[in-house]
mmCIF file of C-alpha atoms and ligand atoms in Angstrom:
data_model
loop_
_atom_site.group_PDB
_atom_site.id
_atom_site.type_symbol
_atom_site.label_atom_id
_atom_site.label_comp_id
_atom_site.label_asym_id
_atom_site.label_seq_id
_atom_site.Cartn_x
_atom_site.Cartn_y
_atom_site.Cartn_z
ATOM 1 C CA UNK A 1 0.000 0.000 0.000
ATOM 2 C CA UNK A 2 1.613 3.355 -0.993
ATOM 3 C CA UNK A 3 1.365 5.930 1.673
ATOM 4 C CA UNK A 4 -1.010 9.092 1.332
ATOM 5 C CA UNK A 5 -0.274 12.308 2.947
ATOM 6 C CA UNK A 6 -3.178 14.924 3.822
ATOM 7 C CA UNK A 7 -1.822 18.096 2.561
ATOM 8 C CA UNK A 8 -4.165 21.777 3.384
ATOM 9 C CA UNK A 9 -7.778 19.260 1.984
ATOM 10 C CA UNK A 10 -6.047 16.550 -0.431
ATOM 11 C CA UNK A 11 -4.998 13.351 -0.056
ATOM 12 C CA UNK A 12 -1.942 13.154 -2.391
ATOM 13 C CA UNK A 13 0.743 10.606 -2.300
ATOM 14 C CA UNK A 14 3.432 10.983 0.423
ATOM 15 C CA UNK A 15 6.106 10.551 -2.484
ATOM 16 C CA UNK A 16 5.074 13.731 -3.927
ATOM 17 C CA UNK A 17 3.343 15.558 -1.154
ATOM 18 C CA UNK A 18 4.808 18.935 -0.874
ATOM 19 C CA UNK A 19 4.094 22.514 0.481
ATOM 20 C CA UNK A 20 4.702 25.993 -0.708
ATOM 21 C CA UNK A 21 8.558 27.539 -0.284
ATOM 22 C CA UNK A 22 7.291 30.539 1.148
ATOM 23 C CA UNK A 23 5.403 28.473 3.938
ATOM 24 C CA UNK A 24 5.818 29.843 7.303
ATOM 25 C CA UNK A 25 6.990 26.494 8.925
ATOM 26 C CA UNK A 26 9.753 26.414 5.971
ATOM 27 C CA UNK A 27 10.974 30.130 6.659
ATOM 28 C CA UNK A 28 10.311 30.475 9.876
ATOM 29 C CA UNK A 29 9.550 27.268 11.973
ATOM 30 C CA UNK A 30 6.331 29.320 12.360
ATOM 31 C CA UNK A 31 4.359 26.015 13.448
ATOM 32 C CA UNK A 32 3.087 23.417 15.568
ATOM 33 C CA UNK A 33 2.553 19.659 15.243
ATOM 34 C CA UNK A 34 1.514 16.889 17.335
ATOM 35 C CA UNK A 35 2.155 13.168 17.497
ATOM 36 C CA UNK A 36 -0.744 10.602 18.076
ATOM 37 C CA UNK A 37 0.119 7.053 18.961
ATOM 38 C CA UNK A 38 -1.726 4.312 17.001
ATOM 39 C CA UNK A 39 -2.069 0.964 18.049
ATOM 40 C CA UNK A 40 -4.617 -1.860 16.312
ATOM 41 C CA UNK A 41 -5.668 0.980 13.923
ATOM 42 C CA UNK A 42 -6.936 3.120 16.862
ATOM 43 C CA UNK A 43 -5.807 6.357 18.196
ATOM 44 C CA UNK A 44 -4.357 6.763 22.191
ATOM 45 C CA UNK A 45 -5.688 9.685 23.778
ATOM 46 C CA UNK A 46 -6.754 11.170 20.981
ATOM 47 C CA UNK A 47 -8.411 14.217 22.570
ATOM 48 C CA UNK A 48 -5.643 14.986 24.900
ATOM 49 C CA UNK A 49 -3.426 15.505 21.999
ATOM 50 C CA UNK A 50 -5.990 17.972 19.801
ATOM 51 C CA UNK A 51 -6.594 19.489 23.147
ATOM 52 C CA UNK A 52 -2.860 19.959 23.227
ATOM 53 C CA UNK A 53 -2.906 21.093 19.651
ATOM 54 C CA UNK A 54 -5.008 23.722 20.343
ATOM 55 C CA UNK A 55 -3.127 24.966 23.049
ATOM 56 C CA UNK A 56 0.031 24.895 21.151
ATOM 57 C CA UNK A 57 -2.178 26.709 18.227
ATOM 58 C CA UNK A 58 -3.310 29.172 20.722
ATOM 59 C CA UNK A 59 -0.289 30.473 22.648
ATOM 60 C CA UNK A 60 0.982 31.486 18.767
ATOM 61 C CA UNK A 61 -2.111 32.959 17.628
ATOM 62 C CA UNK A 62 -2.554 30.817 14.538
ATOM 63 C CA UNK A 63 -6.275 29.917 13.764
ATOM 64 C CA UNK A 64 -7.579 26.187 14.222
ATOM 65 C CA UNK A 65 -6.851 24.968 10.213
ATOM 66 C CA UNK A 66 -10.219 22.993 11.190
ATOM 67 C CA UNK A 67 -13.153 22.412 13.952
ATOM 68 C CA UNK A 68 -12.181 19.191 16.240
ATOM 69 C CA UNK A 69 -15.117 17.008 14.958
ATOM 70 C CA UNK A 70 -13.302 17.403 10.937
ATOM 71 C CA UNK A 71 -9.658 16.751 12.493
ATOM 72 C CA UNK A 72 -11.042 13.614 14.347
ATOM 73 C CA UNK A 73 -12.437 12.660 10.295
ATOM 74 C CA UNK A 74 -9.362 13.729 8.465
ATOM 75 C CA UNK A 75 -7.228 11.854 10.820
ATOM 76 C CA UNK A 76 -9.055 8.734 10.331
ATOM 77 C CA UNK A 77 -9.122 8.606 6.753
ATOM 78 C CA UNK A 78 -5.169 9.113 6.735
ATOM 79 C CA UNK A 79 -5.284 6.327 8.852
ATOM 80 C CA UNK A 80 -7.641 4.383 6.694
ATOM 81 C CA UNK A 81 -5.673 4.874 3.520
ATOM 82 C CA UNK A 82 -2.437 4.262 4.689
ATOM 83 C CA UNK A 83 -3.822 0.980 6.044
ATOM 84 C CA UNK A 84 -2.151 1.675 9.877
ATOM 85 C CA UNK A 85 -2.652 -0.607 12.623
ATOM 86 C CA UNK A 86 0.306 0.494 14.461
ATOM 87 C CA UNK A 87 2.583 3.116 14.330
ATOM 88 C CA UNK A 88 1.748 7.038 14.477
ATOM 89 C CA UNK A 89 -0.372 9.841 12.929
ATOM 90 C CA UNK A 90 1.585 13.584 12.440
ATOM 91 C CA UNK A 91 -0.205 16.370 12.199
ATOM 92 C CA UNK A 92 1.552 20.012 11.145
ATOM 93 C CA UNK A 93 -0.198 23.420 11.267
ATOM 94 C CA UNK A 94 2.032 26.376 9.868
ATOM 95 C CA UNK A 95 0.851 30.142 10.128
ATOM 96 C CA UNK A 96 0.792 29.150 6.232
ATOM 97 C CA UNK A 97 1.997 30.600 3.123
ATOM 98 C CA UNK A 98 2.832 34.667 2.698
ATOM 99 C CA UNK A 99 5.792 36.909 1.553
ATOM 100 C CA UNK A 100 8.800 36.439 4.191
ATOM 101 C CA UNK A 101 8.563 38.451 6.395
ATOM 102 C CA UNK A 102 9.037 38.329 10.611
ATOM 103 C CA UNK A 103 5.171 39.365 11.405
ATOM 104 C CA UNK A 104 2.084 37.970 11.464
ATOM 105 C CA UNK A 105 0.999 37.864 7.348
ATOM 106 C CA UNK A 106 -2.870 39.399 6.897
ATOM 107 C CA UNK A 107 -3.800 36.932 4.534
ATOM 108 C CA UNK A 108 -2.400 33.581 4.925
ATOM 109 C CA UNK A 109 -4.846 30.746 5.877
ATOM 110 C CA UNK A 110 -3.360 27.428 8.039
ATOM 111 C CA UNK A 111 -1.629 25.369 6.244
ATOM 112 C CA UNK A 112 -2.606 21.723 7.293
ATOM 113 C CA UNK A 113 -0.380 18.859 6.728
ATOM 114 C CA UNK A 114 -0.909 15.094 8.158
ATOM 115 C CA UNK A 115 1.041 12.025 7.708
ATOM 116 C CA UNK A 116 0.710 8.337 9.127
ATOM 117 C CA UNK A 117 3.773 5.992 9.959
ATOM 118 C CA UNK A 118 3.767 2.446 10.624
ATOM 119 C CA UNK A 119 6.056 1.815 13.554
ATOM 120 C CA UNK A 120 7.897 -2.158 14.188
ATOM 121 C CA UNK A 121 7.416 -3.194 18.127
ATOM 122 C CA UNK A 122 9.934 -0.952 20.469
ATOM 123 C CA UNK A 123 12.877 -3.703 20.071
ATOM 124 C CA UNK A 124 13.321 -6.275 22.748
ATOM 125 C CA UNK A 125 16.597 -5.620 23.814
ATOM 126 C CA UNK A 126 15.866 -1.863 24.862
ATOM 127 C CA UNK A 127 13.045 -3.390 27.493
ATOM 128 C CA UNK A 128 15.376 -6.330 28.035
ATOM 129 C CA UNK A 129 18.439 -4.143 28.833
ATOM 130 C CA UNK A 130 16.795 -0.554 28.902
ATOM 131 C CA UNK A 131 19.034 2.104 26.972
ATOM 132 C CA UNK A 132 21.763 4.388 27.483
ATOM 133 C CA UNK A 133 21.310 8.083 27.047
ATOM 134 C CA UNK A 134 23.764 11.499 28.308
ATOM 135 C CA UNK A 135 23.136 14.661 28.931
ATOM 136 C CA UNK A 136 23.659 18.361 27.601
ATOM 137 C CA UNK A 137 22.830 21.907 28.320
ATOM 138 C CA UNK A 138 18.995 23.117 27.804
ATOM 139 C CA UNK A 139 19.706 25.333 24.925
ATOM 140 C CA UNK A 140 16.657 25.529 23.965
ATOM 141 C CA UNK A 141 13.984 29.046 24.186
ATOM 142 C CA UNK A 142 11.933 29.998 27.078
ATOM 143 C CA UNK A 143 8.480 28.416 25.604
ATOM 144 C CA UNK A 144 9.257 24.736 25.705
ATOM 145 C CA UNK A 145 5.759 23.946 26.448
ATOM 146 C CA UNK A 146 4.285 24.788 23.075
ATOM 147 C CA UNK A 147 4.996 21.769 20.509
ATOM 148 C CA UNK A 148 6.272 24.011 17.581
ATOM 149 C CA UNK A 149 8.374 22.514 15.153
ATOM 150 C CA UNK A 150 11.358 24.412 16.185
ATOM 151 C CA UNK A 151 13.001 21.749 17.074
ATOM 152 C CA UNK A 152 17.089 22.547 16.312
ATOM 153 C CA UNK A 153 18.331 22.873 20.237
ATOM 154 C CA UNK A 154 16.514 18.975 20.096
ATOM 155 C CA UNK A 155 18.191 17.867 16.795
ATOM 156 C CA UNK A 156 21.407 18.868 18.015
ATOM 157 C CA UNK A 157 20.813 16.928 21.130
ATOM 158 C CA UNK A 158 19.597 13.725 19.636
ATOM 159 C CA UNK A 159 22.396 13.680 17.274
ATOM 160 C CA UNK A 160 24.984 13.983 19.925
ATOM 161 C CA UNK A 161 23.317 11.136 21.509
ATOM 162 C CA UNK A 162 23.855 9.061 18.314
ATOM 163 C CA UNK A 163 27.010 9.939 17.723
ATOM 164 C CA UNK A 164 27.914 8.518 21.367
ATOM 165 C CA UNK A 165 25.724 5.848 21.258
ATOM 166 C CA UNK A 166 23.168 6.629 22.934
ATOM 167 C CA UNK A 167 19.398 6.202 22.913
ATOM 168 C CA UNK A 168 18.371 9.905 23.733
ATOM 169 C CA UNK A 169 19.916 12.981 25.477
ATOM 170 C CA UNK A 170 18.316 14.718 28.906
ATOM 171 C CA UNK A 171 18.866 18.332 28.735
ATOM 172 C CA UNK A 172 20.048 19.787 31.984
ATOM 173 C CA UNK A 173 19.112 23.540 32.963
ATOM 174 C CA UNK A 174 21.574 25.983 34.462
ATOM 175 C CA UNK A 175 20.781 25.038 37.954
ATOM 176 C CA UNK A 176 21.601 21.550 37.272
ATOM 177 C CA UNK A 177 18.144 20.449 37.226
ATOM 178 C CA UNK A 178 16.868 17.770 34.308
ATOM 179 C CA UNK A 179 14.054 19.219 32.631
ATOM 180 C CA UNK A 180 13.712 16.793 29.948
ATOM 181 C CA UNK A 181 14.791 14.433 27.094
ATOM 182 C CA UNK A 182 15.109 15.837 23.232
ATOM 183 C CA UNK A 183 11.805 13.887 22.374
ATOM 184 C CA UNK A 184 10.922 12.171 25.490
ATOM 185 C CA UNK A 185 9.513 12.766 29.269
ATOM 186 C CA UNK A 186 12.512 11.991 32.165
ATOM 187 C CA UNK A 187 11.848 10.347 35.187
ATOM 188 C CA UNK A 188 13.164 8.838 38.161
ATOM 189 C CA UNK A 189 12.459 6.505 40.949
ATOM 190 C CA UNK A 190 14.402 7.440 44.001
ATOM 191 C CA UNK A 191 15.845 5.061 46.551
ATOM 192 C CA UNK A 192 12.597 5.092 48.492
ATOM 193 C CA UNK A 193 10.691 4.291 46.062
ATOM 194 C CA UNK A 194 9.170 7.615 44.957
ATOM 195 C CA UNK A 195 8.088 8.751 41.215
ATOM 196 C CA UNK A 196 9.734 11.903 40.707
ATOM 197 C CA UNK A 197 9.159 13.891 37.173
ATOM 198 C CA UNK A 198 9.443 17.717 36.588
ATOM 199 C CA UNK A 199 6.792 19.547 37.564
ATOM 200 C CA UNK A 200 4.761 21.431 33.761
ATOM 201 C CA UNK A 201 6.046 24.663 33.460
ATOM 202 C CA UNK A 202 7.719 26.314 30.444
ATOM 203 C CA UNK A 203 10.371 24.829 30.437
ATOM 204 C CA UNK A 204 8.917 20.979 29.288
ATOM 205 C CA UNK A 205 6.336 19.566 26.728
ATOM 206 C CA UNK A 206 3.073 18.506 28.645
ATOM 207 C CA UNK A 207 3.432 15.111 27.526
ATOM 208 C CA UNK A 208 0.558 13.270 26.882
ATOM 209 C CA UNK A 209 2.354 10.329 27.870
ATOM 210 C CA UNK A 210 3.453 11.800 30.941
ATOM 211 C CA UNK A 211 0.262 12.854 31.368
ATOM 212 C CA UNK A 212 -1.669 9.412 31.187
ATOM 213 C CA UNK A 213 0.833 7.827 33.285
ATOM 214 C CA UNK A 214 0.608 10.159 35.749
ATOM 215 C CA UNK A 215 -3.546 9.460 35.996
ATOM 216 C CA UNK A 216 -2.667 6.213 36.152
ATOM 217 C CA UNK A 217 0.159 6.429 39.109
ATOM 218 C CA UNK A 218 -2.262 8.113 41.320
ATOM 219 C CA UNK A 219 -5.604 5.941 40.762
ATOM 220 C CA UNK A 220 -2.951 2.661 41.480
ATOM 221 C CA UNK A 221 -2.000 5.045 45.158
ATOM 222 C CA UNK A 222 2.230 5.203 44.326
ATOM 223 C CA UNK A 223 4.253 7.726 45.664
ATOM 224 C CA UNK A 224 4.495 10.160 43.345
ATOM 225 C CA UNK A 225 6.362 13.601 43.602
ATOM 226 C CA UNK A 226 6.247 16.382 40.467
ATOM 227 C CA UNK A 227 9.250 18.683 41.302
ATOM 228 C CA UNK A 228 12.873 19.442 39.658
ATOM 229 C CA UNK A 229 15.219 16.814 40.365
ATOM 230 C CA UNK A 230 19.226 17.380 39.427
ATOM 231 C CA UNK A 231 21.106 15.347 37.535
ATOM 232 C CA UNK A 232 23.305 14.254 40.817
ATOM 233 C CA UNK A 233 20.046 12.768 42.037
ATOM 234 C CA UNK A 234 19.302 11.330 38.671
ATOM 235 C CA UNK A 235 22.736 9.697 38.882
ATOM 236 C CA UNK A 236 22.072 8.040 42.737
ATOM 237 C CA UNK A 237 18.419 6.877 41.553
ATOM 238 C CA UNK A 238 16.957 3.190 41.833
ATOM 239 C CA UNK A 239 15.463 3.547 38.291
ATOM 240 C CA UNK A 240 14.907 5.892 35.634
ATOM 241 C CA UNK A 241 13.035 6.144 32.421
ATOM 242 C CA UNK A 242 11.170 7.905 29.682
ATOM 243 C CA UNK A 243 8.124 8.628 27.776
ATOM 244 C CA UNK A 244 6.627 9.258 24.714
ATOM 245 C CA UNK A 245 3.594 8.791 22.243
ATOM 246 C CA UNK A 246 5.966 6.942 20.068
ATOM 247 C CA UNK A 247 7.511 4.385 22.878
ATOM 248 C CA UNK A 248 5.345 4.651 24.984
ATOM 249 C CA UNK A 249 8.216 3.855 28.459
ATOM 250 C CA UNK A 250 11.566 3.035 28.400
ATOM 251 C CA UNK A 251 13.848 2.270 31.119
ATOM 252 C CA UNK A 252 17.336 4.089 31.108
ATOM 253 C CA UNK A 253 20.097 1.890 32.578
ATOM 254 C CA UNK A 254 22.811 4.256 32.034
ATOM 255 C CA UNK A 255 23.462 8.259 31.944
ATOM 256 C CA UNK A 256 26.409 9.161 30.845
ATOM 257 C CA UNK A 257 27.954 6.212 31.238
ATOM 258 C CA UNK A 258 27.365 5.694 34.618
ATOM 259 C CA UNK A 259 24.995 2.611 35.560
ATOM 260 C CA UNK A 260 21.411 3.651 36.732
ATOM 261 C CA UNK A 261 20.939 1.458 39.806
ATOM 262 C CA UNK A 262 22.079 -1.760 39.466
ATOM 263 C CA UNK A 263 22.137 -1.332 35.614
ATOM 264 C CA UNK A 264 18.965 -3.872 34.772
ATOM 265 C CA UNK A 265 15.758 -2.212 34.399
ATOM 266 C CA UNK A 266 13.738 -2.140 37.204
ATOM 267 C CA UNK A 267 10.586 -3.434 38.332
ATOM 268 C CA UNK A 268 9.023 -0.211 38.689
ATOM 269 C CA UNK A 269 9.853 0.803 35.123
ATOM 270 C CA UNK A 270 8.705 -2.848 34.247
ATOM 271 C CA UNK A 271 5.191 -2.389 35.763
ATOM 272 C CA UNK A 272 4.588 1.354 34.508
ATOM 273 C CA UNK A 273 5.100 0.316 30.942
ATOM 274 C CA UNK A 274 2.465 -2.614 31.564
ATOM 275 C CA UNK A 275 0.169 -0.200 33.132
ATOM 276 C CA UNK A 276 0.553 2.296 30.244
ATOM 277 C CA UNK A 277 -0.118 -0.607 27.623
ATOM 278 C CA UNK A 278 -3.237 -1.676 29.777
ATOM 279 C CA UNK A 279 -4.588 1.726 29.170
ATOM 280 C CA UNK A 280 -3.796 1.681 25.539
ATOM 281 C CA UNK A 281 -5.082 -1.411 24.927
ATOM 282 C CA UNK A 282 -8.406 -0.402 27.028
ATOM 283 C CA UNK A 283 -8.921 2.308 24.298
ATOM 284 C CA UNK A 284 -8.439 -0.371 21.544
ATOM 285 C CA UNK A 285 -11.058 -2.207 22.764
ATOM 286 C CA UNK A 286 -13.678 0.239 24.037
ATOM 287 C CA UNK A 287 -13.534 2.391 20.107
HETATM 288 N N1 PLP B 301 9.303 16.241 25.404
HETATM 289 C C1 PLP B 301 9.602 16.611 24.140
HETATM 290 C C2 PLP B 301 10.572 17.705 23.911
HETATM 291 C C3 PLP B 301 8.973 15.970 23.056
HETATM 292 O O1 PLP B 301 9.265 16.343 21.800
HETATM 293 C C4 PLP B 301 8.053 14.924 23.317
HETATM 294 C C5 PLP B 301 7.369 14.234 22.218
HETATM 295 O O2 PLP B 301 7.507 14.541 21.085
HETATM 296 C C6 PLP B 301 7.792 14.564 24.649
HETATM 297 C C7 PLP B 301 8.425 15.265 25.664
HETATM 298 C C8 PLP B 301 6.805 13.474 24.973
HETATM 299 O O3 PLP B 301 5.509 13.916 24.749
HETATM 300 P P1 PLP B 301 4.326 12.897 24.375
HETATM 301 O O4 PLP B 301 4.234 11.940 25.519
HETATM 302 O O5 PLP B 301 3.135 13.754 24.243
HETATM 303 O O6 PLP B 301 4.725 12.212 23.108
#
């Protein structure tokens, strides 16, 4: 099956899909895009993500390219002709196409674009083993909690990561404080077995990830605690791990080359995924 891309109200194929040069997202990284998971052919959290979109949308004053009931349809049928049953959907709104130039352009309209991926299983040996990231400086602007796709300070991160071998890179602020990963959610389990992950604030994505786990967490009664941890206490934890719409939870057995409790991933990274999956696979079975 050849993939299809949405692009601003046609289906066209992905090959060929393409958008104006003098789009805003081109010139200017004047965007914002989200990520939906998709597993059996059904979206996870599918609201908390437009509802995320929006915000994102909002905060940079571009117009809703659609009403939610026509995004929930469009997204669909991208699904439907791409033939997904697991993997992700992308969706891209730009400020759209207009003359460069820095400010807002009178004219333009939205410019819409969405794409579906199919995704193989997370492999084995990164929940057998977990995976390795390191850390670097938070270069990134003071609005990290809008999803625009201004993503360089990130790109230069994750790159570093691959060029040392590693699965992902946790960006450290100037007080020494994680706030979190290039694409991912960081979190820790501390010694007495508390959940610690940075408190929402500008300076991280509101994952929705982060966000359903954290639901879960407290309706299953463990200790949880949303505040800055440092990268010292990061370094001295029982477990950590990630999150993300794409992997849903990883455990991290090493940072910076230094082992991450006993270097195994632990049980509480072990459940956590399982309870994530539970709720995924409760919204597979109740669409
Ligand atoms: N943090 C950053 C910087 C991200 O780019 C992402 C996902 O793309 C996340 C966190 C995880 O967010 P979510 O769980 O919504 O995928």
């Amino acid at each position: 099956m050849s993939r299809i891309a949405y692009v601003n109200g046609r289906y066209q194929p992905h090959r060929t899909a393409a958008v104006h040069i003098e789009d805003r997202g081109y010139q200017f990284a004047d965007g914002v895009y989200e990520v939906v998971p998709v597993q059996r052919g059904k979206l996870i959290d599918e609201d908390l993500h437009l509802d995320r979109l929006e915000f994102s949308l909002g905060e940079l004053e571009i117009a809703p390219p659609m009403e939610r009931r026509a995004f929930k349809f469009v997204l669909r049928e991208v699904l439907r002709r791409n033939g997904i049953d697991r993997g992700i959907l992308y969706m891209q709104v730009t400020r759209g196409v207009a003359p460069r130039e820095h400010k807002f352009p009178l004219m333009a309209r939205p410019a819409l674009v969405i794409t579906a991926k199919r995704l193989k299983p997370v492999p084995a040996q990164y929940l057998e083993e977990g995976v390795g990231i390191i850390t670097i400086p938070d270069l990134r602007w003071k609005r990290c909690d809008i999803k625009t796709i201004g993503l360089l300070a990130n790109v230069l991160g994750k790159q570093r990561a691959a060029e040392e071998g590693a699965y992902e890179a946790w960006q450290v602020d100037p007080e020494g404080h994680v706030t979190e990963g290039t694409s991912t959610n960081a979190w820790i389990v501390t010694k007495d077995r508390k959940i610690v992950t940075r408190p929402l604030g500008r300076e991280i994505l509101p994952g929705v990830t982060r966000r359903a786990l954290l639901a879960l967490l407290q309706a299953e009664n463990f200790v949880l605690e949303e505040r800055s941890f440092a990268l010292s206490e990061a370094l001295a934890a029982a477990e950590a791990f990630l999150t993300s719409s794409s992997v849903f939870l990883l455990p991290i057995t090493n940072i910076d080359g230094e082992k991450v409790g006993d270097g195994r991933p632990g049980d509480f990274s072990k459940r956590l995924r399982q309870l994530y999956l539970d709720h995924a696979a409760r919204q597979v079975s109740a669409a």
